[in-house]
Amino acid sequence: MTDFSSVKDRIVIVTGAADGLGKAIAKCYSGNGMKVIVSDVNVEKGTETVLEIKEQGGQVEFFSADVSNEKQVKELISFAIKKYGRLDGIVNNAGISADNRPLHEYSLDEYERLMSINLKGVFLGMKYGIEAILKSKSSSGFVINIASMAGIEGNSAMGTYVGSKHGVVGFTKTAALDYAKYNITVNAICPGTFRTSIWGDASEEIIQQYANIFSPNGRLGDPNEVGYLTLFLASDLARYINGAVIPIDAGSGVGKVTPVKWEHPEILD
Ligand SMILES: NC(=O)c1ccc[n+]([C@@H]2O[C@H](COP(=O)([O-])OP(=O)(O)OC[C@H]3O[C@@H](n4cnc5c(N)ncnc54)[C@H](O)[C@@H]3O)[C@@H](O)[C@H]2O)c1
């Protein structure tokens, strides 16, 4: 069995961890003995997540911070240092989506709001998070940026989102080179289509239609699947993985799915 025990007692901040992928990451980390700071703008859901993790025996704290606000990000990092004396890793996960529209129909205000969370938020998390990891002299520092397949490929009607996620991938590659000699790995995870609150009130039928279009295996991703990948990247098993931009998308990004009729479908019987 693969041993993830190297992560035990490591201190990690997960932004946007009240819900969705961030929550799954926080639960996966705390379930494996890491000390987690759940951070989010949603205090109610963040507090619920923390209670859930505590009930499962995890060591976790909540700190409310808006990733687009420099002062609040600095306070978040200071909180981690005050509480635990050091920081080993940060997962820059908080992000928002935008309505699907052709690029010229986005207003500058909409662009700036999305960029301030998806791109500036990751910049601030890296800037202050990495500084704290360096000062902590962590021998196993790590930064994980949750980008998207929209950080690797284009997507019609998603201009601002795609632009922000390509930027996250750029930050990741550059920082991977900047800090490789200082025991910090910096990687990006690129989820395809996952089942989170991003889907709002969409019916099962609509969700399945999307899964059929966007996922070669016909199902949406489970947030825990992102959690397992972040656990691996935080562990000593992954210290040679740096600057990687890792799709987790059932293969949707590798090419088009062409409808095909098998000559011998009976081999599956
Ligand atoms: N769900 C998917 O299919 C999918 C696919 C690709 C990429 N992603 C990326 O994964 C990340 C998480 O997405 P999700 O699906 O879990 O979304 P989600 O909406 O379920 O959760 C996002 C969390 O971020 C928090 N948040 C929003 N703005 C914030 C801010 N300014 N500061 C701090 N927290 C803030 C929200 O309160 C929420 O708890 C995002 O960066 C998203 O772009 C998701």
PDB file of C-alpha atoms and ligand atoms in Angstrom:
ATOM      1  CA  MET A   1       0.000   0.000   0.000  1.00  0.00           C
ATOM      2  CA  THR A   2       1.223   3.523  -0.807  1.00  0.00           C
ATOM      3  CA  ASP A   3       2.249   5.411   2.306  1.00  0.00           C
ATOM      4  CA  PHE A   4       1.164   9.041   2.598  1.00  0.00           C
ATOM      5  CA  SER A   5       2.305   9.363   6.219  1.00  0.00           C
ATOM      6  CA  SER A   6       4.959  11.951   5.260  1.00  0.00           C
ATOM      7  CA  VAL A   7       2.209  14.593   5.188  1.00  0.00           C
ATOM      8  CA  LYS A   8       1.322  14.119   8.866  1.00  0.00           C
ATOM      9  CA  ASP A   9       1.457  17.368  10.885  1.00  0.00           C
ATOM     10  CA  ARG A  10       2.238  19.493   7.832  1.00  0.00           C
ATOM     11  CA  ILE A  11       0.575  22.902   7.982  1.00  0.00           C
ATOM     12  CA  VAL A  12      -1.491  23.852   4.950  1.00  0.00           C
ATOM     13  CA  ILE A  13      -3.855  26.648   3.950  1.00  0.00           C
ATOM     14  CA  VAL A  14      -6.655  25.848   1.491  1.00  0.00           C
ATOM     15  CA  THR A  15      -8.479  28.860   0.044  1.00  0.00           C
ATOM     16  CA  GLY A  16     -12.104  28.607  -1.050  1.00  0.00           C
ATOM     17  CA  ALA A  17     -12.392  25.571   1.201  1.00  0.00           C
ATOM     18  CA  ALA A  18     -15.912  26.113   2.532  1.00  0.00           C
ATOM     19  CA  ASP A  19     -17.356  24.169  -0.390  1.00  0.00           C
ATOM     20  CA  GLY A  20     -16.694  22.197  -3.565  1.00  0.00           C
ATOM     21  CA  LEU A  21     -13.185  21.095  -4.506  1.00  0.00           C
ATOM     22  CA  GLY A  22     -11.566  23.106  -1.681  1.00  0.00           C
ATOM     23  CA  LYS A  23     -13.693  21.355   0.926  1.00  0.00           C
ATOM     24  CA  ALA A  24     -12.800  17.937  -0.495  1.00  0.00           C
ATOM     25  CA  ILE A  25      -9.105  18.890  -0.452  1.00  0.00           C
ATOM     26  CA  ALA A  26      -9.300  20.108   3.163  1.00  0.00           C
ATOM     27  CA  LYS A  27     -11.046  16.879   4.225  1.00  0.00           C
ATOM     28  CA  CYS A  28      -8.540  14.703   2.404  1.00  0.00           C
ATOM     29  CA  TYR A  29      -5.632  16.566   4.045  1.00  0.00           C
ATOM     30  CA  SER A  30      -7.051  16.535   7.566  1.00  0.00           C
ATOM     31  CA  GLY A  31      -8.042  12.883   7.167  1.00  0.00           C
ATOM     32  CA  ASN A  32      -4.353  12.148   6.603  1.00  0.00           C
ATOM     33  CA  GLY A  33      -3.102  14.043   9.647  1.00  0.00           C
ATOM     34  CA  MET A  34      -2.344  17.453   8.159  1.00  0.00           C
ATOM     35  CA  LYS A  35      -3.191  20.621  10.089  1.00  0.00           C
ATOM     36  CA  VAL A  36      -5.496  22.579   7.833  1.00  0.00           C
ATOM     37  CA  ILE A  37      -6.557  26.194   7.719  1.00  0.00           C
ATOM     38  CA  VAL A  38      -9.841  26.376   5.856  1.00  0.00           C
ATOM     39  CA  SER A  39     -10.231  29.851   4.391  1.00  0.00           C
ATOM     40  CA  ASP A  40     -13.203  31.308   2.543  1.00  0.00           C
ATOM     41  CA  VAL A  41     -15.409  34.384   2.231  1.00  0.00           C
ATOM     42  CA  ASN A  42     -18.425  32.252   3.129  1.00  0.00           C
ATOM     43  CA  VAL A  43     -18.215  32.194   6.925  1.00  0.00           C
ATOM     44  CA  GLU A  44     -21.359  30.115   7.429  1.00  0.00           C
ATOM     45  CA  LYS A  45     -20.317  27.284   5.105  1.00  0.00           C
ATOM     46  CA  GLY A  46     -16.672  27.578   6.212  1.00  0.00           C
ATOM     47  CA  THR A  47     -17.703  27.091   9.828  1.00  0.00           C
ATOM     48  CA  GLU A  48     -19.858  24.095   8.860  1.00  0.00           C
ATOM     49  CA  THR A  49     -16.922  22.531   6.988  1.00  0.00           C
ATOM     50  CA  VAL A  50     -14.639  23.022   9.983  1.00  0.00           C
ATOM     51  CA  LEU A  51     -17.195  21.423  12.333  1.00  0.00           C
ATOM     52  CA  GLU A  52     -17.563  18.456   9.962  1.00  0.00           C
ATOM     53  CA  ILE A  53     -13.787  17.961   9.867  1.00  0.00           C
ATOM     54  CA  LYS A  54     -13.474  18.296  13.656  1.00  0.00           C
ATOM     55  CA  GLU A  55     -16.201  15.684  14.136  1.00  0.00           C
ATOM     56  CA  GLN A  56     -14.069  13.336  12.033  1.00  0.00           C
ATOM     57  CA  GLY A  57     -11.108  13.988  14.342  1.00  0.00           C
ATOM     58  CA  GLY A  58      -9.219  16.383  12.057  1.00  0.00           C
ATOM     59  CA  GLN A  59      -7.136  19.343  13.194  1.00  0.00           C
ATOM     60  CA  VAL A  60      -8.589  22.355  11.470  1.00  0.00           C
ATOM     61  CA  GLU A  61      -9.161  26.093  11.875  1.00  0.00           C
ATOM     62  CA  PHE A  62     -11.314  28.534   9.936  1.00  0.00           C
ATOM     63  CA  PHE A  63     -10.078  31.950   8.829  1.00  0.00           C
ATOM     64  CA  SER A  64     -12.291  34.240   6.802  1.00  0.00           C
ATOM     65  CA  ALA A  65     -10.382  35.931   3.976  1.00  0.00           C
ATOM     66  CA  ASP A  66     -11.150  37.258   0.516  1.00  0.00           C
ATOM     67  CA  VAL A  67      -8.278  36.141  -1.719  1.00  0.00           C
ATOM     68  CA  SER A  68      -8.565  39.332  -3.770  1.00  0.00           C
ATOM     69  CA  ASN A  69      -7.864  41.503  -0.717  1.00  0.00           C
ATOM     70  CA  GLU A  70      -4.149  41.909   0.025  1.00  0.00           C
ATOM     71  CA  LYS A  71      -4.650  42.854   3.678  1.00  0.00           C
ATOM     72  CA  GLN A  72      -6.873  39.831   4.308  1.00  0.00           C
ATOM     73  CA  VAL A  73      -4.464  37.442   2.592  1.00  0.00           C
ATOM     74  CA  LYS A  74      -1.600  38.774   4.735  1.00  0.00           C
ATOM     75  CA  GLU A  75      -3.774  38.294   7.837  1.00  0.00           C
ATOM     76  CA  LEU A  76      -4.570  34.735   6.749  1.00  0.00           C
ATOM     77  CA  ILE A  77      -0.882  33.862   6.475  1.00  0.00           C
ATOM     78  CA  SER A  78      -0.120  35.565   9.820  1.00  0.00           C
ATOM     79  CA  PHE A  79      -2.922  33.553  11.421  1.00  0.00           C
ATOM     80  CA  ALA A  80      -1.330  30.279  10.248  1.00  0.00           C
ATOM     81  CA  ILE A  81       2.094  31.318  11.559  1.00  0.00           C
ATOM     82  CA  LYS A  82       0.690  32.515  14.889  1.00  0.00           C
ATOM     83  CA  LYS A  83      -1.319  29.318  15.326  1.00  0.00           C
ATOM     84  CA  TYR A  84       1.245  26.732  14.205  1.00  0.00           C
ATOM     85  CA  GLY A  85       4.590  28.540  14.035  1.00  0.00           C
ATOM     86  CA  ARG A  86       5.170  27.684  10.388  1.00  0.00           C
ATOM     87  CA  LEU A  87       3.612  27.023   6.992  1.00  0.00           C
ATOM     88  CA  ASP A  88       4.411  24.079   4.696  1.00  0.00           C
ATOM     89  CA  GLY A  89       1.949  24.544   1.881  1.00  0.00           C
ATOM     90  CA  ILE A  90      -0.854  26.528   0.309  1.00  0.00           C
ATOM     91  CA  VAL A  91      -3.558  25.403  -2.096  1.00  0.00           C
ATOM     92  CA  ASN A  92      -4.814  28.382  -4.087  1.00  0.00           C
ATOM     93  CA  ASN A  93      -8.232  27.027  -4.940  1.00  0.00           C
ATOM     94  CA  ALA A  94     -10.718  29.912  -4.552  1.00  0.00           C
ATOM     95  CA  GLY A  95     -12.159  30.884  -7.902  1.00  0.00           C
ATOM     96  CA  ILE A  96     -15.347  31.934  -9.619  1.00  0.00           C
ATOM     97  CA  SER A  97     -16.858  31.262 -13.017  1.00  0.00           C
ATOM     98  CA  ALA A  98     -18.521  33.726 -15.384  1.00  0.00           C
ATOM     99  CA  ASP A  99     -21.633  33.660 -17.554  1.00  0.00           C
ATOM    100  CA  ASN A 100     -20.940  32.207 -20.977  1.00  0.00           C
ATOM    101  CA  ARG A 101     -20.738  35.081 -23.452  1.00  0.00           C
ATOM    102  CA  PRO A 102     -18.628  36.189 -26.422  1.00  0.00           C
ATOM    103  CA  LEU A 103     -15.659  38.221 -25.206  1.00  0.00           C
ATOM    104  CA  HIS A 104     -16.845  41.631 -26.463  1.00  0.00           C
ATOM    105  CA  GLU A 105     -19.978  41.337 -24.347  1.00  0.00           C
ATOM    106  CA  TYR A 106     -18.142  41.211 -21.001  1.00  0.00           C
ATOM    107  CA  SER A 107     -17.995  44.563 -19.236  1.00  0.00           C
ATOM    108  CA  LEU A 108     -14.722  45.819 -17.804  1.00  0.00           C
ATOM    109  CA  ASP A 109     -16.240  45.529 -14.305  1.00  0.00           C
ATOM    110  CA  GLU A 110     -17.036  41.842 -14.882  1.00  0.00           C
ATOM    111  CA  TYR A 111     -13.519  41.248 -16.212  1.00  0.00           C
ATOM    112  CA  GLU A 112     -11.925  42.993 -13.233  1.00  0.00           C
ATOM    113  CA  ARG A 113     -14.030  41.120 -10.673  1.00  0.00           C
ATOM    114  CA  LEU A 114     -13.165  37.729 -12.167  1.00  0.00           C
ATOM    115  CA  MET A 115      -9.475  38.557 -12.560  1.00  0.00           C
ATOM    116  CA  SER A 116      -9.241  39.943  -9.032  1.00  0.00           C
ATOM    117  CA  ILE A 117     -10.330  36.575  -7.585  1.00  0.00           C
ATOM    118  CA  ASN A 118      -9.038  34.029 -10.107  1.00  0.00           C
ATOM    119  CA  LEU A 119      -5.703  35.653 -10.947  1.00  0.00           C
ATOM    120  CA  LYS A 120      -4.805  38.364  -8.407  1.00  0.00           C
ATOM    121  CA  GLY A 121      -6.087  36.020  -5.678  1.00  0.00           C
ATOM    122  CA  VAL A 122      -3.644  33.312  -6.770  1.00  0.00           C
ATOM    123  CA  PHE A 123      -0.829  35.882  -7.068  1.00  0.00           C
ATOM    124  CA  LEU A 124      -1.435  37.090  -3.498  1.00  0.00           C
ATOM    125  CA  GLY A 125      -1.710  33.540  -2.144  1.00  0.00           C
ATOM    126  CA  MET A 126       1.596  32.667  -3.824  1.00  0.00           C
ATOM    127  CA  LYS A 127       3.360  35.916  -2.879  1.00  0.00           C
ATOM    128  CA  TYR A 128       2.602  35.776   0.839  1.00  0.00           C
ATOM    129  CA  GLY A 129       2.284  31.991   1.095  1.00  0.00           C
ATOM    130  CA  ILE A 130       5.677  31.330  -0.506  1.00  0.00           C
ATOM    131  CA  GLU A 131       7.330  34.011   1.636  1.00  0.00           C
ATOM    132  CA  ALA A 132       5.996  32.275   4.764  1.00  0.00           C
ATOM    133  CA  ILE A 133       7.044  28.808   3.536  1.00  0.00           C
ATOM    134  CA  LEU A 134      10.558  30.143   2.830  1.00  0.00           C
ATOM    135  CA  LYS A 135      10.761  31.726   6.294  1.00  0.00           C
ATOM    136  CA  SER A 136       9.514  28.446   7.815  1.00  0.00           C
ATOM    137  CA  LYS A 137      12.478  26.665   6.157  1.00  0.00           C
ATOM    138  CA  SER A 138      10.088  23.853   5.271  1.00  0.00           C
ATOM    139  CA  SER A 139      11.950  20.891   3.803  1.00  0.00           C
ATOM    140  CA  SER A 140       8.806  19.895   1.928  1.00  0.00           C
ATOM    141  CA  GLY A 141       7.158  23.139   0.889  1.00  0.00           C
ATOM    142  CA  PHE A 142       4.466  23.010  -1.730  1.00  0.00           C
ATOM    143  CA  VAL A 143       2.123  25.274  -3.638  1.00  0.00           C
ATOM    144  CA  ILE A 144      -0.800  23.837  -5.551  1.00  0.00           C
ATOM    145  CA  ASN A 145      -2.803  26.127  -7.799  1.00  0.00           C
ATOM    146  CA  ILE A 146      -6.210  24.931  -8.878  1.00  0.00           C
ATOM    147  CA  ALA A 147      -6.365  26.108 -12.489  1.00  0.00           C
ATOM    148  CA  SER A 148      -8.692  24.364 -14.949  1.00  0.00           C
ATOM    149  CA  MET A 149      -8.614  22.649 -18.325  1.00  0.00           C
ATOM    150  CA  ALA A 150      -9.491  26.220 -19.353  1.00  0.00           C
ATOM    151  CA  GLY A 151      -5.903  27.022 -18.340  1.00  0.00           C
ATOM    152  CA  ILE A 152      -4.587  24.694 -21.060  1.00  0.00           C
ATOM    153  CA  GLU A 153      -7.078  24.994 -23.898  1.00  0.00           C
ATOM    154  CA  GLY A 154      -9.489  27.576 -25.252  1.00  0.00           C
ATOM    155  CA  ASN A 155     -13.196  27.419 -24.651  1.00  0.00           C
ATOM    156  CA  SER A 156     -15.734  29.437 -26.601  1.00  0.00           C
ATOM    157  CA  ALA A 157     -17.814  31.949 -24.636  1.00  0.00           C
ATOM    158  CA  MET A 158     -15.479  31.780 -21.615  1.00  0.00           C
ATOM    159  CA  GLY A 159     -12.914  34.458 -22.519  1.00  0.00           C
ATOM    160  CA  THR A 160     -12.324  35.988 -19.088  1.00  0.00           C
ATOM    161  CA  TYR A 161     -12.269  32.649 -17.261  1.00  0.00           C
ATOM    162  CA  VAL A 162      -9.932  31.067 -19.817  1.00  0.00           C
ATOM    163  CA  GLY A 163      -7.641  34.124 -19.647  1.00  0.00           C
ATOM    164  CA  SER A 164      -7.493  33.967 -15.845  1.00  0.00           C
ATOM    165  CA  LYS A 165      -6.711  30.242 -15.748  1.00  0.00           C
ATOM    166  CA  HIS A 166      -3.983  30.522 -18.421  1.00  0.00           C
ATOM    167  CA  GLY A 167      -2.482  33.185 -16.147  1.00  0.00           C
ATOM    168  CA  VAL A 168      -2.547  30.782 -13.188  1.00  0.00           C
ATOM    169  CA  VAL A 169      -0.664  28.222 -15.276  1.00  0.00           C
ATOM    170  CA  GLY A 170       1.924  30.891 -16.156  1.00  0.00           C
ATOM    171  CA  PHE A 171       2.452  31.834 -12.488  1.00  0.00           C
ATOM    172  CA  THR A 172       2.840  28.144 -11.661  1.00  0.00           C
ATOM    173  CA  LYS A 173       5.544  27.435 -14.246  1.00  0.00           C
ATOM    174  CA  THR A 174       7.533  30.536 -13.322  1.00  0.00           C
ATOM    175  CA  ALA A 175       7.386  30.018  -9.564  1.00  0.00           C
ATOM    176  CA  ALA A 176       8.336  26.353 -10.017  1.00  0.00           C
ATOM    177  CA  LEU A 177      11.649  27.575 -11.436  1.00  0.00           C
ATOM    178  CA  ASP A 178      12.070  30.401  -8.898  1.00  0.00           C
ATOM    179  CA  TYR A 179      11.791  28.148  -5.833  1.00  0.00           C
ATOM    180  CA  ALA A 180      12.986  24.694  -6.946  1.00  0.00           C
ATOM    181  CA  LYS A 181      16.293  25.192  -5.097  1.00  0.00           C
ATOM    182  CA  TYR A 182      14.460  26.184  -1.913  1.00  0.00           C
ATOM    183  CA  ASN A 183      12.534  22.941  -1.330  1.00  0.00           C
ATOM    184  CA  ILE A 184       9.248  24.243  -2.652  1.00  0.00           C
ATOM    185  CA  THR A 185       7.348  22.501  -5.427  1.00  0.00           C
ATOM    186  CA  VAL A 186       4.795  24.513  -7.377  1.00  0.00           C
ATOM    187  CA  ASN A 187       2.231  22.657  -9.469  1.00  0.00           C
ATOM    188  CA  ALA A 188      -1.122  23.332 -11.104  1.00  0.00           C
ATOM    189  CA  ILE A 189      -4.095  21.003 -11.206  1.00  0.00           C
ATOM    190  CA  CYS A 190      -6.481  21.387 -14.123  1.00  0.00           C
ATOM    191  CA  PRO A 191      -9.900  19.938 -13.344  1.00  0.00           C
ATOM    192  CA  GLY A 192     -12.268  19.096 -16.167  1.00  0.00           C
ATOM    193  CA  THR A 193     -15.915  19.067 -15.136  1.00  0.00           C
ATOM    194  CA  PHE A 194     -16.616  18.293 -11.491  1.00  0.00           C
ATOM    195  CA  ARG A 195     -19.759  17.976  -9.455  1.00  0.00           C
ATOM    196  CA  THR A 196     -19.686  21.005  -7.130  1.00  0.00           C
ATOM    197  CA  SER A 197     -21.973  23.889  -6.191  1.00  0.00           C
ATOM    198  CA  ILE A 198     -20.902  25.520  -9.477  1.00  0.00           C
ATOM    199  CA  TRP A 199     -23.852  23.519 -10.874  1.00  0.00           C
ATOM    200  CA  GLY A 200     -26.371  25.297  -8.606  1.00  0.00           C
ATOM    201  CA  ASP A 201     -29.868  23.887  -9.079  1.00  0.00           C
ATOM    202  CA  ALA A 202     -29.186  22.120 -12.387  1.00  0.00           C
ATOM    203  CA  SER A 203     -31.203  18.904 -12.723  1.00  0.00           C
ATOM    204  CA  GLU A 204     -29.579  15.455 -12.893  1.00  0.00           C
ATOM    205  CA  GLU A 205     -30.640  15.314 -16.557  1.00  0.00           C
ATOM    206  CA  ILE A 206     -28.829  18.543 -17.467  1.00  0.00           C
ATOM    207  CA  ILE A 207     -25.736  17.479 -15.495  1.00  0.00           C
ATOM    208  CA  GLN A 208     -25.715  14.138 -17.334  1.00  0.00           C
ATOM    209  CA  GLN A 209     -26.053  15.903 -20.693  1.00  0.00           C
ATOM    210  CA  TYR A 210     -22.968  17.974 -19.869  1.00  0.00           C
ATOM    211  CA  ALA A 211     -21.109  14.875 -18.708  1.00  0.00           C
ATOM    212  CA  ASN A 212     -21.880  13.164 -22.013  1.00  0.00           C
ATOM    213  CA  ILE A 213     -20.515  16.152 -23.936  1.00  0.00           C
ATOM    214  CA  PHE A 214     -17.516  17.101 -21.782  1.00  0.00           C
ATOM    215  CA  SER A 215     -16.336  13.831 -20.323  1.00  0.00           C
ATOM    216  CA  PRO A 216     -15.146  10.910 -22.465  1.00  0.00           C
ATOM    217  CA  ASN A 217     -16.136   8.448 -19.729  1.00  0.00           C
ATOM    218  CA  GLY A 218     -19.607   9.966 -19.420  1.00  0.00           C
ATOM    219  CA  ARG A 219     -19.493  11.089 -15.793  1.00  0.00           C
ATOM    220  CA  LEU A 220     -18.561  14.229 -13.915  1.00  0.00           C
ATOM    221  CA  GLY A 221     -15.575  14.166 -11.612  1.00  0.00           C
ATOM    222  CA  ASP A 222     -15.989  13.593  -7.881  1.00  0.00           C
ATOM    223  CA  PRO A 223     -14.312  16.398  -5.838  1.00  0.00           C
ATOM    224  CA  ASN A 224     -12.539  13.728  -3.756  1.00  0.00           C
ATOM    225  CA  GLU A 225     -10.603  12.756  -6.890  1.00  0.00           C
ATOM    226  CA  VAL A 226      -8.997  16.223  -6.824  1.00  0.00           C
ATOM    227  CA  GLY A 227      -8.421  15.746  -3.074  1.00  0.00           C
ATOM    228  CA  TYR A 228      -6.392  12.549  -3.660  1.00  0.00           C
ATOM    229  CA  LEU A 229      -4.212  14.288  -6.253  1.00  0.00           C
ATOM    230  CA  THR A 230      -3.489  17.211  -3.922  1.00  0.00           C
ATOM    231  CA  LEU A 231      -2.608  14.717  -1.176  1.00  0.00           C
ATOM    232  CA  PHE A 232      -0.081  13.021  -3.432  1.00  0.00           C
ATOM    233  CA  LEU A 233       1.426  16.383  -4.447  1.00  0.00           C
ATOM    234  CA  ALA A 234       1.763  17.409  -0.780  1.00  0.00           C
ATOM    235  CA  SER A 235       3.568  14.177   0.118  1.00  0.00           C
ATOM    236  CA  ASP A 236       7.231  13.207  -0.075  1.00  0.00           C
ATOM    237  CA  LEU A 237       6.286  10.804  -2.888  1.00  0.00           C
ATOM    238  CA  ALA A 238       5.941  13.780  -5.247  1.00  0.00           C
ATOM    239  CA  ARG A 239       9.041  15.874  -4.509  1.00  0.00           C
ATOM    240  CA  TYR A 240      10.346  15.490  -8.073  1.00  0.00           C
ATOM    241  CA  ILE A 241       7.117  16.800  -9.572  1.00  0.00           C
ATOM    242  CA  ASN A 242       7.537  20.539 -10.089  1.00  0.00           C
ATOM    243  CA  GLY A 243       6.029  22.997 -12.547  1.00  0.00           C
ATOM    244  CA  ALA A 244       3.616  20.325 -13.711  1.00  0.00           C
ATOM    245  CA  VAL A 245       0.252  21.291 -15.155  1.00  0.00           C
ATOM    246  CA  ILE A 246      -1.826  18.230 -14.428  1.00  0.00           C
ATOM    247  CA  PRO A 247      -5.174  17.566 -16.132  1.00  0.00           C
ATOM    248  CA  ILE A 248      -7.753  15.644 -14.127  1.00  0.00           C
ATOM    249  CA  ASP A 249     -10.484  15.429 -16.715  1.00  0.00           C
ATOM    250  CA  ALA A 250     -11.090  11.822 -17.817  1.00  0.00           C
ATOM    251  CA  GLY A 251      -9.106  12.669 -20.953  1.00  0.00           C
ATOM    252  CA  SER A 252     -11.383  15.413 -22.251  1.00  0.00           C
ATOM    253  CA  GLY A 253      -8.419  17.632 -23.098  1.00  0.00           C
ATOM    254  CA  VAL A 254      -6.464  15.193 -25.247  1.00  0.00           C
ATOM    255  CA  GLY A 255      -8.696  15.292 -28.298  1.00  0.00           C
ATOM    256  CA  LYS A 256     -12.184  15.133 -29.733  1.00  0.00           C
ATOM    257  CA  VAL A 257     -14.463  12.179 -29.122  1.00  0.00           C
ATOM    258  CA  THR A 258     -15.768  10.882 -32.452  1.00  0.00           C
ATOM    259  CA  PRO A 259     -18.906   8.719 -32.370  1.00  0.00           C
ATOM    260  CA  VAL A 260     -17.949   5.183 -33.404  1.00  0.00           C
ATOM    261  CA  LYS A 261     -19.823   1.934 -33.922  1.00  0.00           C
ATOM    262  CA  TRP A 262     -17.924  -1.170 -32.773  1.00  0.00           C
ATOM    263  CA  GLU A 263     -17.779  -4.099 -35.134  1.00  0.00           C
ATOM    264  CA  HIS A 264     -17.623  -6.524 -32.192  1.00  0.00           C
ATOM    265  CA  PRO A 265     -19.514  -5.071 -29.215  1.00  0.00           C
ATOM    266  CA  GLU A 266     -20.174  -8.653 -28.029  1.00  0.00           C
ATOM    267  CA  ILE A 267     -16.685  -8.813 -26.458  1.00  0.00           C
ATOM    268  CA  LEU A 268     -18.160  -6.768 -23.605  1.00  0.00           C
ATOM    269  CA  ASP A 269     -20.923  -9.344 -22.942  1.00  0.00           C
TER     270      ASP A 269
HETATM  271  N1  LIG B   1     -16.072  22.412 -10.489  1.00  0.00           N
HETATM  272  C1  LIG B   1     -15.465  22.319 -11.651  1.00  0.00           C
HETATM  273  O1  LIG B   1     -15.924  21.613 -12.560  1.00  0.00           O
HETATM  274  C2  LIG B   1     -14.167  23.057 -11.901  1.00  0.00           C
HETATM  275  C3  LIG B   1     -13.498  22.835 -13.118  1.00  0.00           C
HETATM  276  C4  LIG B   1     -12.290  23.482 -13.356  1.00  0.00           C
HETATM  277  C5  LIG B   1     -11.751  24.328 -12.411  1.00  0.00           C
HETATM  278  N2  LIG B   1     -12.414  24.538 -11.233  1.00  0.00           N
HETATM  279  C6  LIG B   1     -11.789  25.464 -10.288  1.00  0.00           C
HETATM  280  O2  LIG B   1     -11.745  24.871  -9.006  1.00  0.00           O
HETATM  281  C7  LIG B   1     -11.826  25.879  -8.007  1.00  0.00           C
HETATM  282  C8  LIG B   1     -12.941  25.530  -7.038  1.00  0.00           C
HETATM  283  O3  LIG B   1     -14.158  25.487  -7.760  1.00  0.00           O
HETATM  284  P1  LIG B   1     -15.464  24.752  -7.180  1.00  0.00           P
HETATM  285  O4  LIG B   1     -16.107  24.067  -8.318  1.00  0.00           O
HETATM  286  O5  LIG B   1     -15.143  23.979  -5.972  1.00  0.00           O
HETATM  287  O6  LIG B   1     -16.359  26.028  -6.835  1.00  0.00           O
HETATM  288  P2  LIG B   1     -17.371  26.265  -5.613  1.00  0.00           P
HETATM  289  O7  LIG B   1     -18.167  27.466  -6.034  1.00  0.00           O
HETATM  290  O8  LIG B   1     -18.081  25.000  -5.246  1.00  0.00           O
HETATM  291  O9  LIG B   1     -16.395  26.660  -4.401  1.00  0.00           O
HETATM  292  C9  LIG B   1     -15.581  27.802  -4.468  1.00  0.00           C
HETATM  293  C10 LIG B   1     -15.374  28.359  -3.074  1.00  0.00           C
HETATM  294  O10 LIG B   1     -14.571  29.542  -3.205  1.00  0.00           O
HETATM  295  C11 LIG B   1     -15.109  30.549  -2.358  1.00  0.00           C
HETATM  296  N3  LIG B   1     -14.752  31.876  -2.852  1.00  0.00           N
HETATM  297  C12 LIG B   1     -15.287  32.553  -3.904  1.00  0.00           C
HETATM  298  N4  LIG B   1     -14.712  33.763  -4.006  1.00  0.00           N
HETATM  299  C13 LIG B   1     -13.787  33.843  -3.012  1.00  0.00           C
HETATM  300  C14 LIG B   1     -12.876  34.840  -2.621  1.00  0.00           C
HETATM  301  N5  LIG B   1     -12.821  36.033  -3.245  1.00  0.00           N
HETATM  302  N6  LIG B   1     -12.051  34.601  -1.565  1.00  0.00           N
HETATM  303  C15 LIG B   1     -12.122  33.410  -0.903  1.00  0.00           C
HETATM  304  N7  LIG B   1     -12.986  32.434  -1.226  1.00  0.00           N
HETATM  305  C16 LIG B   1     -13.804  32.649  -2.274  1.00  0.00           C
HETATM  306  C17 LIG B   1     -16.629  30.303  -2.382  1.00  0.00           C
HETATM  307  O11 LIG B   1     -17.262  30.892  -1.245  1.00  0.00           O
HETATM  308  C18 LIG B   1     -16.681  28.777  -2.376  1.00  0.00           C
HETATM  309  O12 LIG B   1     -16.730  28.259  -1.074  1.00  0.00           O
HETATM  310  C19 LIG B   1     -12.043  27.205  -8.743  1.00  0.00           C
HETATM  311  O13 LIG B   1     -10.808  27.871  -8.879  1.00  0.00           O
HETATM  312  C20 LIG B   1     -12.569  26.760 -10.100  1.00  0.00           C
HETATM  313  O14 LIG B   1     -12.289  27.690 -11.119  1.00  0.00           O
HETATM  314  C21 LIG B   1     -13.602  23.927 -10.957  1.00  0.00           C
END
